[in-house]
PDB file of C-alpha atoms (C1' of nucleotides) in Angstrom:
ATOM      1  CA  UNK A  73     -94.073  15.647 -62.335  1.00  0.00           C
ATOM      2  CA  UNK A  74     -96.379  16.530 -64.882  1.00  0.00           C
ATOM      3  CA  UNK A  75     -96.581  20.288 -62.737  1.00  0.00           C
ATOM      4  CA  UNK A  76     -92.730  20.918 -63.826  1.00  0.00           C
ATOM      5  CA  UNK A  77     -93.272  19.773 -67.162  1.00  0.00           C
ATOM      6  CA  UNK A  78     -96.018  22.217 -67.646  1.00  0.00           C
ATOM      7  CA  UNK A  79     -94.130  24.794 -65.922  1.00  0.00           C
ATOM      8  CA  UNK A  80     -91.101  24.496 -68.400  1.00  0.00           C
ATOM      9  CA  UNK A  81     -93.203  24.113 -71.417  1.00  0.00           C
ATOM     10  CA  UNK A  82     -93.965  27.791 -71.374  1.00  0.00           C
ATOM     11  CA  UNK A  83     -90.658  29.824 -72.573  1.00  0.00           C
ATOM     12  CA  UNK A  84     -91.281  32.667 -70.280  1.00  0.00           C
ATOM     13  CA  UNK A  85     -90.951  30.886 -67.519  1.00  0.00           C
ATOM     14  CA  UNK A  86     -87.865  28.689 -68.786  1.00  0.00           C
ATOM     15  CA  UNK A  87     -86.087  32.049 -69.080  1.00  0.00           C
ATOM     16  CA  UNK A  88     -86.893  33.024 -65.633  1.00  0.00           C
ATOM     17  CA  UNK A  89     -85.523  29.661 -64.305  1.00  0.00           C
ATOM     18  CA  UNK A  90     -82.289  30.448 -66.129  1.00  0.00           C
ATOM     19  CA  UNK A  91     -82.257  34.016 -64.229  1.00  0.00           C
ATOM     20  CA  UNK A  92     -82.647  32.740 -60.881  1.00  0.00           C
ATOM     21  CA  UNK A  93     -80.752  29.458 -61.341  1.00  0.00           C
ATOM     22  CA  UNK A  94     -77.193  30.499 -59.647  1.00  0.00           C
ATOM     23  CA  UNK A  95     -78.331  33.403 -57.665  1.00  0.00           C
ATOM     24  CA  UNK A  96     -81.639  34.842 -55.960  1.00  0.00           C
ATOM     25  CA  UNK A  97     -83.457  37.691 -57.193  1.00  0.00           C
ATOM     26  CA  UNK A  98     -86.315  39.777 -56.332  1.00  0.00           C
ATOM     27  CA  UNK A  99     -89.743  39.559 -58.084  1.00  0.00           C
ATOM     28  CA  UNK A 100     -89.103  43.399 -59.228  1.00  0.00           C
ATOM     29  CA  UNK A 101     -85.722  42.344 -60.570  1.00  0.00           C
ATOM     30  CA  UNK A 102     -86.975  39.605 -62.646  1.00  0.00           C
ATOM     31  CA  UNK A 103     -89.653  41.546 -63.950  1.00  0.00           C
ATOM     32  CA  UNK A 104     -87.410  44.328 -65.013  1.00  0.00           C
ATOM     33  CA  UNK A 105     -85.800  41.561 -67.543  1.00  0.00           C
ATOM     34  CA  UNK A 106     -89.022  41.364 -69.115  1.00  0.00           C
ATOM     35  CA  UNK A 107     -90.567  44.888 -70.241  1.00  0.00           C
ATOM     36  CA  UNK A 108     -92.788  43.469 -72.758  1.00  0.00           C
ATOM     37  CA  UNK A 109     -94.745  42.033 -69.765  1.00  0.00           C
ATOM     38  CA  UNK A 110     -96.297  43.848 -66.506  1.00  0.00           C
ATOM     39  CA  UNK A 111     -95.624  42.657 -63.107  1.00  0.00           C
ATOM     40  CA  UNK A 112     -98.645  40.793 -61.927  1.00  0.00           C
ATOM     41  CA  UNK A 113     -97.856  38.517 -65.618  1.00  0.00           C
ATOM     42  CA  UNK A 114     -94.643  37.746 -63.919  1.00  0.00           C
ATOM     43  CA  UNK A 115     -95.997  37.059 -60.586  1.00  0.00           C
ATOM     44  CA  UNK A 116     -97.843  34.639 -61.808  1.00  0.00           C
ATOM     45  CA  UNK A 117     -95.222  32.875 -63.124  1.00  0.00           C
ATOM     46  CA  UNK A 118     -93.457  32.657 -60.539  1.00  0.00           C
ATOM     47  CA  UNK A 119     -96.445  31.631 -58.852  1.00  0.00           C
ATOM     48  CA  UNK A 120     -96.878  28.431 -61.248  1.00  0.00           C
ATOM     49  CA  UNK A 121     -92.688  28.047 -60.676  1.00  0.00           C
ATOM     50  CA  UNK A 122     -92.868  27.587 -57.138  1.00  0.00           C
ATOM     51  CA  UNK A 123     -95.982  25.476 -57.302  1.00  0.00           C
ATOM     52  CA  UNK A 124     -94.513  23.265 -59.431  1.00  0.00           C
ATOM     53  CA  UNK A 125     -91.224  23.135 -56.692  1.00  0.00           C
ATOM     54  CA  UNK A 126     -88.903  25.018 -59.132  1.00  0.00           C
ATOM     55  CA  UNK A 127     -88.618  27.747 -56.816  1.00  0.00           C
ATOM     56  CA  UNK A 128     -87.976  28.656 -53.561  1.00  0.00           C
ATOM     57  CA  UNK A 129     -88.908  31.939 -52.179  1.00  0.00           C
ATOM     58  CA  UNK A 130     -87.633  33.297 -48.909  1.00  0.00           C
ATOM     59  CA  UNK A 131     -88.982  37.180 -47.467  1.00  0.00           C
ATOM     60  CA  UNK A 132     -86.529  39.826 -46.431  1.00  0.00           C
ATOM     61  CA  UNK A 133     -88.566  42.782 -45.531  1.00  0.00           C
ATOM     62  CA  UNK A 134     -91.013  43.636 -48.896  1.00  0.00           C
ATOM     63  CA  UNK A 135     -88.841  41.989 -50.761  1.00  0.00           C
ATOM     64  CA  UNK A 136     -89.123  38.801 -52.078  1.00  0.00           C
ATOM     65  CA  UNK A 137     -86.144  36.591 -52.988  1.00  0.00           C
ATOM     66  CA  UNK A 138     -86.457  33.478 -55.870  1.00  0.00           C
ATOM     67  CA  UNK A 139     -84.422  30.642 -56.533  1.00  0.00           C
ATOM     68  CA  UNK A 140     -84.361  27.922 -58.196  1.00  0.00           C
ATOM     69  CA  UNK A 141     -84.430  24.837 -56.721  1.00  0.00           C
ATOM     70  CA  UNK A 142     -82.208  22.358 -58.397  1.00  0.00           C
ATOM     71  CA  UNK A 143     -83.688  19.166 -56.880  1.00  0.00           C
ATOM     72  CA  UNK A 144     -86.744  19.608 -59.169  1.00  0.00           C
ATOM     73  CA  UNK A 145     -84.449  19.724 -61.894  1.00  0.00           C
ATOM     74  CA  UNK A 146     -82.810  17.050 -61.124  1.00  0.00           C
ATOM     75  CA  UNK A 147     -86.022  15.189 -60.521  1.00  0.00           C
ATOM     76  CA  UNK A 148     -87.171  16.199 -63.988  1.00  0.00           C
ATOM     77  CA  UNK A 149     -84.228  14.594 -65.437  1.00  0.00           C
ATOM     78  CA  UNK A 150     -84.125  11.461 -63.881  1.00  0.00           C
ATOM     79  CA  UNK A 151     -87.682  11.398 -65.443  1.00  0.00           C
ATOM     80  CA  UNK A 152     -87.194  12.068 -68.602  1.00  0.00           C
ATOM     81  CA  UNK A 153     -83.869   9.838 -68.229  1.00  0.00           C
ATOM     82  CA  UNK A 154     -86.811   6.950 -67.163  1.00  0.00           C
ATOM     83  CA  UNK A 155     -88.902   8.174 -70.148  1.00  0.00           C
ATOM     84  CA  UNK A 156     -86.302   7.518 -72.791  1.00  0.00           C
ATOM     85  CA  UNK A 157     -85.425   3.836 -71.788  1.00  0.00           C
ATOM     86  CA  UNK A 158     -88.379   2.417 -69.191  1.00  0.00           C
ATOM     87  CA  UNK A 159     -90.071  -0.433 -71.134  1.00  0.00           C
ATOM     88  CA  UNK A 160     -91.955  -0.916 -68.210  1.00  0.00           C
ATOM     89  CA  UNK A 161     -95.102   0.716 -69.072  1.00  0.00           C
ATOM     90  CA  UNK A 162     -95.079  -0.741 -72.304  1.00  0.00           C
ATOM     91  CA  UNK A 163     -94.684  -3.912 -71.567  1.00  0.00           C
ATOM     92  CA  UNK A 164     -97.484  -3.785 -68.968  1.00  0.00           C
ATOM     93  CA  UNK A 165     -99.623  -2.621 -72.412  1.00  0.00           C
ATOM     94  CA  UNK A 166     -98.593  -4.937 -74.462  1.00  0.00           C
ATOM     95  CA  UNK A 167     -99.016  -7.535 -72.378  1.00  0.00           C
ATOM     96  CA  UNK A 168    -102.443  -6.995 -72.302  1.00  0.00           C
ATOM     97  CA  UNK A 169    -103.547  -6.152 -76.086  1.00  0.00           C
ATOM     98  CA  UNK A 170    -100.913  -9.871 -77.015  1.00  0.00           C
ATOM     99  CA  UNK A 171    -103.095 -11.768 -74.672  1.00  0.00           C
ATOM    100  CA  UNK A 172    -106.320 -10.194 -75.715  1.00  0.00           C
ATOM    101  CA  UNK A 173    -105.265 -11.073 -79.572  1.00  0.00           C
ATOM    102  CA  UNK A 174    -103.780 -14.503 -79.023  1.00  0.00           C
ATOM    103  CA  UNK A 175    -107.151 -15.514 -77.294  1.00  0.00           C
ATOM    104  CA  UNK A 176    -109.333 -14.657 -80.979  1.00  0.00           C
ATOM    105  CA  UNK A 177    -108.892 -15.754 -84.368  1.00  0.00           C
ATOM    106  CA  UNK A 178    -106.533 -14.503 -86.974  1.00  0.00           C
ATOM    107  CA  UNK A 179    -109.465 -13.180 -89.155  1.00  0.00           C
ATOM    108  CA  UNK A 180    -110.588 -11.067 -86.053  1.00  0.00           C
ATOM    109  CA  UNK A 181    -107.034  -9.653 -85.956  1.00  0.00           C
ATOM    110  CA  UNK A 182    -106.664  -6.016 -86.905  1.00  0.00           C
TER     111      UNK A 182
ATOM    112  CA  UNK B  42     -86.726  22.472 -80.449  1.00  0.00           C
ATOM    113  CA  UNK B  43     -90.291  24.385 -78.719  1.00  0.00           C
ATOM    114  CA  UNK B  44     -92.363  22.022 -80.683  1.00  0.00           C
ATOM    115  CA  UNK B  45     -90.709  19.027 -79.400  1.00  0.00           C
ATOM    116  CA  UNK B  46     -91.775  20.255 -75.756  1.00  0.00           C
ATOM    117  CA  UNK B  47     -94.850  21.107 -76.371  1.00  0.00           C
ATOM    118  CA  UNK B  48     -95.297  17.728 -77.945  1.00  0.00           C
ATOM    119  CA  UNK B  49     -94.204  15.732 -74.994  1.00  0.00           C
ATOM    120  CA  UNK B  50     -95.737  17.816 -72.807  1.00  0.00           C
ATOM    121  CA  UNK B  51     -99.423  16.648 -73.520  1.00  0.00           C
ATOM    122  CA  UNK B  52     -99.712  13.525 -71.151  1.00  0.00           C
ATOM    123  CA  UNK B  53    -101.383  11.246 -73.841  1.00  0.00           C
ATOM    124  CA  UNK B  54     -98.830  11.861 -76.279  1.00  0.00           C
ATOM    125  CA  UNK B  55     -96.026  10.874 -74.147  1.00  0.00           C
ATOM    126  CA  UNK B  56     -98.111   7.664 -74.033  1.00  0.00           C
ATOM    127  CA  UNK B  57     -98.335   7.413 -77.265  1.00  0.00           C
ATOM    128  CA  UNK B  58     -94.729   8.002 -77.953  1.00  0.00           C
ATOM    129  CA  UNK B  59     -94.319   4.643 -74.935  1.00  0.00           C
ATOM    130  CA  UNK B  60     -96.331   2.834 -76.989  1.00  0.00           C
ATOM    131  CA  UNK B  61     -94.566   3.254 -80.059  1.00  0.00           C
ATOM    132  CA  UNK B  62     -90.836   3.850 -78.800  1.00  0.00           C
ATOM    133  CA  UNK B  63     -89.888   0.050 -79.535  1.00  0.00           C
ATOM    134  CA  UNK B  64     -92.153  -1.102 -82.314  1.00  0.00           C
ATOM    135  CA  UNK B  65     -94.442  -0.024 -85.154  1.00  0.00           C
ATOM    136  CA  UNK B  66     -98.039   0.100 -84.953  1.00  0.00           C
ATOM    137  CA  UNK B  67    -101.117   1.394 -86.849  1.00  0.00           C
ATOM    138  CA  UNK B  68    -103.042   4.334 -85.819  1.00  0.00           C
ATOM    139  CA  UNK B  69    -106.350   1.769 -85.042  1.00  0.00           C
ATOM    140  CA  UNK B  70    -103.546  -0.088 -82.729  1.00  0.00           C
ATOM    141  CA  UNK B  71    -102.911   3.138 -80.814  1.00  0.00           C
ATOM    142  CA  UNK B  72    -106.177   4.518 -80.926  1.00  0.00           C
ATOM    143  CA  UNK B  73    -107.188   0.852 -79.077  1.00  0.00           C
ATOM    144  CA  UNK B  74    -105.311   1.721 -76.019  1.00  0.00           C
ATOM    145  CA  UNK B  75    -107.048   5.098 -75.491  1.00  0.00           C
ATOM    146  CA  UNK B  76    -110.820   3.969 -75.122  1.00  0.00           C
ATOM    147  CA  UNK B  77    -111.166   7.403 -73.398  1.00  0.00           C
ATOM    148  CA  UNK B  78    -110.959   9.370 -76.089  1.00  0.00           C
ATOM    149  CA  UNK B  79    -111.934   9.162 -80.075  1.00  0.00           C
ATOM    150  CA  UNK B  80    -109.899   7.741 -83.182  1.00  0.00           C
ATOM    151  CA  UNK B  81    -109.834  11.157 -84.765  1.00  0.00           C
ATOM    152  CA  UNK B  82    -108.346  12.613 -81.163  1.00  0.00           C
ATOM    153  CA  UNK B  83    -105.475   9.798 -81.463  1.00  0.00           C
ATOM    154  CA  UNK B  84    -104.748  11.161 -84.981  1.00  0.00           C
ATOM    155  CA  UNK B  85    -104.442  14.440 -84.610  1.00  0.00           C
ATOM    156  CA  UNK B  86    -102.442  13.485 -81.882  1.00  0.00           C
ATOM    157  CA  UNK B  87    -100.258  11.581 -84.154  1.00  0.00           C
ATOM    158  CA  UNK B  88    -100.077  14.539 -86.479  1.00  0.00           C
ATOM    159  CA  UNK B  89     -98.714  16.030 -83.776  1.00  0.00           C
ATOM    160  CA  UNK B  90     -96.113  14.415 -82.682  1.00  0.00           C
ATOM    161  CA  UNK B  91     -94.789  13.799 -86.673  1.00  0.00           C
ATOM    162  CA  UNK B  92     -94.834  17.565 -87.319  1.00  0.00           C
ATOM    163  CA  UNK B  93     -92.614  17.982 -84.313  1.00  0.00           C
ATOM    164  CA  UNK B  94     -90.068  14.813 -86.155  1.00  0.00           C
ATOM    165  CA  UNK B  95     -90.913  12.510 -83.040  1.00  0.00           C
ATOM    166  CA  UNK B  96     -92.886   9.856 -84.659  1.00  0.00           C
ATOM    167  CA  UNK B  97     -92.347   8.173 -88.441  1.00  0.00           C
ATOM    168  CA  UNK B  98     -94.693   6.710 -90.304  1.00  0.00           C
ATOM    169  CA  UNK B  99     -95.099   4.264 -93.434  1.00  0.00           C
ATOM    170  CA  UNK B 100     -98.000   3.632 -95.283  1.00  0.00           C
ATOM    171  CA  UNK B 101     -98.778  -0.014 -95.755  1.00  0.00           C
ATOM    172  CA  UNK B 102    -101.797  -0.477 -98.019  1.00  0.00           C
ATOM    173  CA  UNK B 103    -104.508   0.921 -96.149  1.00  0.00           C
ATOM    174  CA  UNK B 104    -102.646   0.697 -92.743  1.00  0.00           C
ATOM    175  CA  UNK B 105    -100.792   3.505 -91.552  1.00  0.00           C
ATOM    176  CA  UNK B 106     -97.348   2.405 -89.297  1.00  0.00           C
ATOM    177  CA  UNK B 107     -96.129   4.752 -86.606  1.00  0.00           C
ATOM    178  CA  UNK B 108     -92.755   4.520 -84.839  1.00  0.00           C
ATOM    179  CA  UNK B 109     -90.680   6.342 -82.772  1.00  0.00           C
ATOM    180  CA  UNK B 110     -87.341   8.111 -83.800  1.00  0.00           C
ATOM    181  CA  UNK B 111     -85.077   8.079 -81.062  1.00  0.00           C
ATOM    182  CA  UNK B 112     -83.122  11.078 -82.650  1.00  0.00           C
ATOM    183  CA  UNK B 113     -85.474  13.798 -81.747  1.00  0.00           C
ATOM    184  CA  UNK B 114     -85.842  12.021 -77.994  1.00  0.00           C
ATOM    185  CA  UNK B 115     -81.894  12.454 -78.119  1.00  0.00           C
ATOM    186  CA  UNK B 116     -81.837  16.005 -79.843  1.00  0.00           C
ATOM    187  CA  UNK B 117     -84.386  16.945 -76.779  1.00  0.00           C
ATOM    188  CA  UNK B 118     -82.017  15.021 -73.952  1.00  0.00           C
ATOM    189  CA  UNK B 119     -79.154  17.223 -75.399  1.00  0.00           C
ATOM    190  CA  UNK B 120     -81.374  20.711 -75.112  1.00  0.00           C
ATOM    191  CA  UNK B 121     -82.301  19.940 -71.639  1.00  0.00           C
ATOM    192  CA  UNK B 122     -78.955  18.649 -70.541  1.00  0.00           C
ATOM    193  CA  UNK B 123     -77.695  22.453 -71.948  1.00  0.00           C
ATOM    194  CA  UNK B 124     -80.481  23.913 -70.375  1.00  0.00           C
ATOM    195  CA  UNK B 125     -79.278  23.077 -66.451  1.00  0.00           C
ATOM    196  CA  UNK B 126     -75.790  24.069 -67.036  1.00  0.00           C
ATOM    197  CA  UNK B 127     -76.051  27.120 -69.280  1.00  0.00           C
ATOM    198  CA  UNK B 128     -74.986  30.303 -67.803  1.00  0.00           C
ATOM    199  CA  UNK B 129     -74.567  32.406 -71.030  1.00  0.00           C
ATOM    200  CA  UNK B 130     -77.931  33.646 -71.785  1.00  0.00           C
ATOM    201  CA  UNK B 131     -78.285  33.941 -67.961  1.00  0.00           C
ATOM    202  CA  UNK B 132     -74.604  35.677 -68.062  1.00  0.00           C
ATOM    203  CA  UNK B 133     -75.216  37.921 -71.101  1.00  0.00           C
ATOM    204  CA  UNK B 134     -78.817  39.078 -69.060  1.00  0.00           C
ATOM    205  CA  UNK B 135     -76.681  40.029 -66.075  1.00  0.00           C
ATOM    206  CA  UNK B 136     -74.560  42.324 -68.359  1.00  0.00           C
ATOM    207  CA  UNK B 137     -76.888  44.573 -69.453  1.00  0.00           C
ATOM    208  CA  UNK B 138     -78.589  44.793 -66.160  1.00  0.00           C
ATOM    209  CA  UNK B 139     -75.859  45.691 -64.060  1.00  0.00           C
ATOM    210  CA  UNK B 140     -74.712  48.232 -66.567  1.00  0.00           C
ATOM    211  CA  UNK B 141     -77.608  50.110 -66.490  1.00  0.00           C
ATOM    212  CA  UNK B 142     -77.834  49.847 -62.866  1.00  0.00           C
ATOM    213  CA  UNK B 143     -74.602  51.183 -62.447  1.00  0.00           C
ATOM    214  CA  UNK B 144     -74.614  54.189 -63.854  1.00  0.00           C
ATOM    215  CA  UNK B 145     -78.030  55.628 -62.301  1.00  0.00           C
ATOM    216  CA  UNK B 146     -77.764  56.932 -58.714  1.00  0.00           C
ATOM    217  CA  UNK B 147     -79.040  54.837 -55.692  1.00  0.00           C
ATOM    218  CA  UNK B 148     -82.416  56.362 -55.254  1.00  0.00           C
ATOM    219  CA  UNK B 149     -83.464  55.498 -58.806  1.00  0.00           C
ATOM    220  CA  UNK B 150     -82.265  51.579 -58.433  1.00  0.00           C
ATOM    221  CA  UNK B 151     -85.289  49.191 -57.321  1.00  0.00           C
TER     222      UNK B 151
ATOM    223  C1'  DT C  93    -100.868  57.277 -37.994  1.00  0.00           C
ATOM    224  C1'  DG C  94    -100.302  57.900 -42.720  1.00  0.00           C
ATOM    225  C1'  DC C  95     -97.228  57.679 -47.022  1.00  0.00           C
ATOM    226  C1'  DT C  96     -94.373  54.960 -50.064  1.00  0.00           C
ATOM    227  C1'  DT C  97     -92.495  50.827 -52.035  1.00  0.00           C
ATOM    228  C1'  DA C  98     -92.667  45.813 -53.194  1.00  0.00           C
ATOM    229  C1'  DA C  99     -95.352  42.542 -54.396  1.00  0.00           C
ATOM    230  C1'  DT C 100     -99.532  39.608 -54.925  1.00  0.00           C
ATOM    231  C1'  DG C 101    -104.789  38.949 -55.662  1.00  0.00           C
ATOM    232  C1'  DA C 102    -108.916  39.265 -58.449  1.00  0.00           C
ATOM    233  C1'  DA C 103    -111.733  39.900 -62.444  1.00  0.00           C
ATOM    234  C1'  DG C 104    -112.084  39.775 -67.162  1.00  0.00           C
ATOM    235  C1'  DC C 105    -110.440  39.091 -71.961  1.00  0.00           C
ATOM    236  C1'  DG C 106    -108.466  36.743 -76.002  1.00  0.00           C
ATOM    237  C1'  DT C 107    -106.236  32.856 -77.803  1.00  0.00           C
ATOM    238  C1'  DC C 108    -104.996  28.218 -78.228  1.00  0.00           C
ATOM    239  C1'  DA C 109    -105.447  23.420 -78.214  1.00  0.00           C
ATOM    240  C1'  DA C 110    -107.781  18.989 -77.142  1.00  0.00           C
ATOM    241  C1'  DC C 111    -111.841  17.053 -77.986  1.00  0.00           C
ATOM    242  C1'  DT C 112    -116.310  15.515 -80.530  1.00  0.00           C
ATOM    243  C1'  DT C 113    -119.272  14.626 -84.580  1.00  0.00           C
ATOM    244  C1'  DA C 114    -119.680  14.411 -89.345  1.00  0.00           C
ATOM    245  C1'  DC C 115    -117.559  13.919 -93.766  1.00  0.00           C
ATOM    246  C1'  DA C 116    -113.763  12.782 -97.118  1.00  0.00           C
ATOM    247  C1'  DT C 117    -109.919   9.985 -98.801  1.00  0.00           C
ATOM    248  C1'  DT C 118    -107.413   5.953 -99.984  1.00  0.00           C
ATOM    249  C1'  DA C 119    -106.602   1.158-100.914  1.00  0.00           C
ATOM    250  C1'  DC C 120    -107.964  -3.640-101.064  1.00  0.00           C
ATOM    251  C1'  DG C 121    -111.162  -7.598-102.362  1.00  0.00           C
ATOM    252  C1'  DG C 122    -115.123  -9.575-104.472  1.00  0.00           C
TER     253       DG C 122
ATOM    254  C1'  DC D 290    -116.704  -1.043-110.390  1.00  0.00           C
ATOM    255  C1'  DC D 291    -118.547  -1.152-105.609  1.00  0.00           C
ATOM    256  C1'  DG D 292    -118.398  -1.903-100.809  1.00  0.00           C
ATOM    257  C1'  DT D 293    -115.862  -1.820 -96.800  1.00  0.00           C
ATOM    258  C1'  DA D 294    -111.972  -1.065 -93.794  1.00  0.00           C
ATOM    259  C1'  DA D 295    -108.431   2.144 -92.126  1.00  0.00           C
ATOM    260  C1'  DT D 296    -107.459   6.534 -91.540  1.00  0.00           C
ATOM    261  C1'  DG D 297    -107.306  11.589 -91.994  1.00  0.00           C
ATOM    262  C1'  DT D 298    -109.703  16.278 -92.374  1.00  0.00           C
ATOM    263  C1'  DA D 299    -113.167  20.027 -91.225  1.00  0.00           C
ATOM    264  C1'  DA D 300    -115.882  22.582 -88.281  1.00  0.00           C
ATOM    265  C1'  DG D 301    -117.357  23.739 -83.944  1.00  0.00           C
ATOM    266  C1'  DT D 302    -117.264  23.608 -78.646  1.00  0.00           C
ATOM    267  C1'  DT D 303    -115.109  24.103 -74.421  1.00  0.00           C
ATOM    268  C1'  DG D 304    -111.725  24.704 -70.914  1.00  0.00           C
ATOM    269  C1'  DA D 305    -107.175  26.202 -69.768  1.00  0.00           C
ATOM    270  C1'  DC D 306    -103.955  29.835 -69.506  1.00  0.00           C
ATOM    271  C1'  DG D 307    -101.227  34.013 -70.254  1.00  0.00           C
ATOM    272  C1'  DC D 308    -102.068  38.567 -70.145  1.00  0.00           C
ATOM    273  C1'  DT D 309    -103.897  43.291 -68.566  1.00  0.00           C
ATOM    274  C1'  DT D 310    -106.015  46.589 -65.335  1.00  0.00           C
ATOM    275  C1'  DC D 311    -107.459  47.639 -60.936  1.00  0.00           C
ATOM    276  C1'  DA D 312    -107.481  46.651 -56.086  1.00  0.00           C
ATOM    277  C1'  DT D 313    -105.215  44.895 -51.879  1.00  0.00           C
ATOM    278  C1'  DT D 314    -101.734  43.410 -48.485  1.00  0.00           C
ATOM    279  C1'  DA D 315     -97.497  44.097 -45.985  1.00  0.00           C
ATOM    280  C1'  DA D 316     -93.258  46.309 -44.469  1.00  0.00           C
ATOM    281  C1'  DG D 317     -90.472  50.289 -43.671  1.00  0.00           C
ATOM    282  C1'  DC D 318     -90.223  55.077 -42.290  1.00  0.00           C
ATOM    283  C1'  DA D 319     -91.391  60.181 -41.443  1.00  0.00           C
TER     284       DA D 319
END
DNA sequence: TGCTTAATGAAGCGTCAACTTACATTACGG
DNA sequence: CCGTAATGTAAGTTGACGCTTCATTAAGCA
């Protein structure tokens, strides 16, 4: 989970999710959206992408074909869905650090 | 809207923002749960995550009280919710592209 | 086979950010 | 006032990463 996060977090790559979201596309036609970078940059991103599960990539001759894979996505936002509400994890903490403090003193309180 | 990613993005402070999410608590309070790393890591991660408007904090005497604000978690929720479903900067990419393509013979498409 | 096209791999560079140590600030309590 | 507690700030180090250039793989085709 915390590979897609890092994956979205950089804008570059955000945009190339948006480009491949409904429809494949070659690495040479994603590139050519992005002329301020070279190929190999873009490579690499899509590199980190598919790592991360964002993208699938399928061979048709030289050509390769990227798309995204809207699981992850999905997956991503269940997670963050979690994130917003799950009192889970802090409970657990808190747990801890109340029983630690209830055990001491006042005056050793913080 | 970038800084709020890039916030969250950094393991410990989505921690920190668990911790926090449902109740106040001072910096030395935070920085407790962290033995890993330094106090002055914790603040600067607290710094952090105020300059991007997810965490408020009060100043009570010598104590400083950090909270969540739910807003910015929601103002986030809303740009990734838009972010799965929008097709117009994808759309308004597309445009261009086949435009260009268009109008140059085959030889010279990639 | 040898040339061309599509794409990645590898090495190296510059920048950024998370961390540490050391110091500064602010407020309370005797 | 002065000390101490709670916290933030400054400076410096280090590792990660996005980028470029150059080299390499792989497929199609004469």
């Amino acid at each position: 989970m915390d590979a897609i996060l890092r994956a979205i977090v950089e804008p570059r790559r955000r945009d190339i999710l948006q480009l491949v979201q409904h429809q494949e596309k070659t690495s040479g036609d994603i590139a050519a959206h992005f002329p301020e970078v070279t190929r190999p940059a873009i490579s690499q991103h899509l590199k980190v992408l598919e790592d991360a599960g964002l993208l699938a990539m399928r061979k048709e001759g030289t050509k390769r074909l990227y798309q995204a894979v809207p699981e992850r996505l999905a997956d991503l936002k269940r997670y963050l869905e979690a994130f917003w509400d799950d009192r889970l994890q802090l409970l657990a903490r808190e747990a801890e650090t109340e029983e630690r403090r209830s055990s001491l003193p006042d005056d050793q309180r913080n």
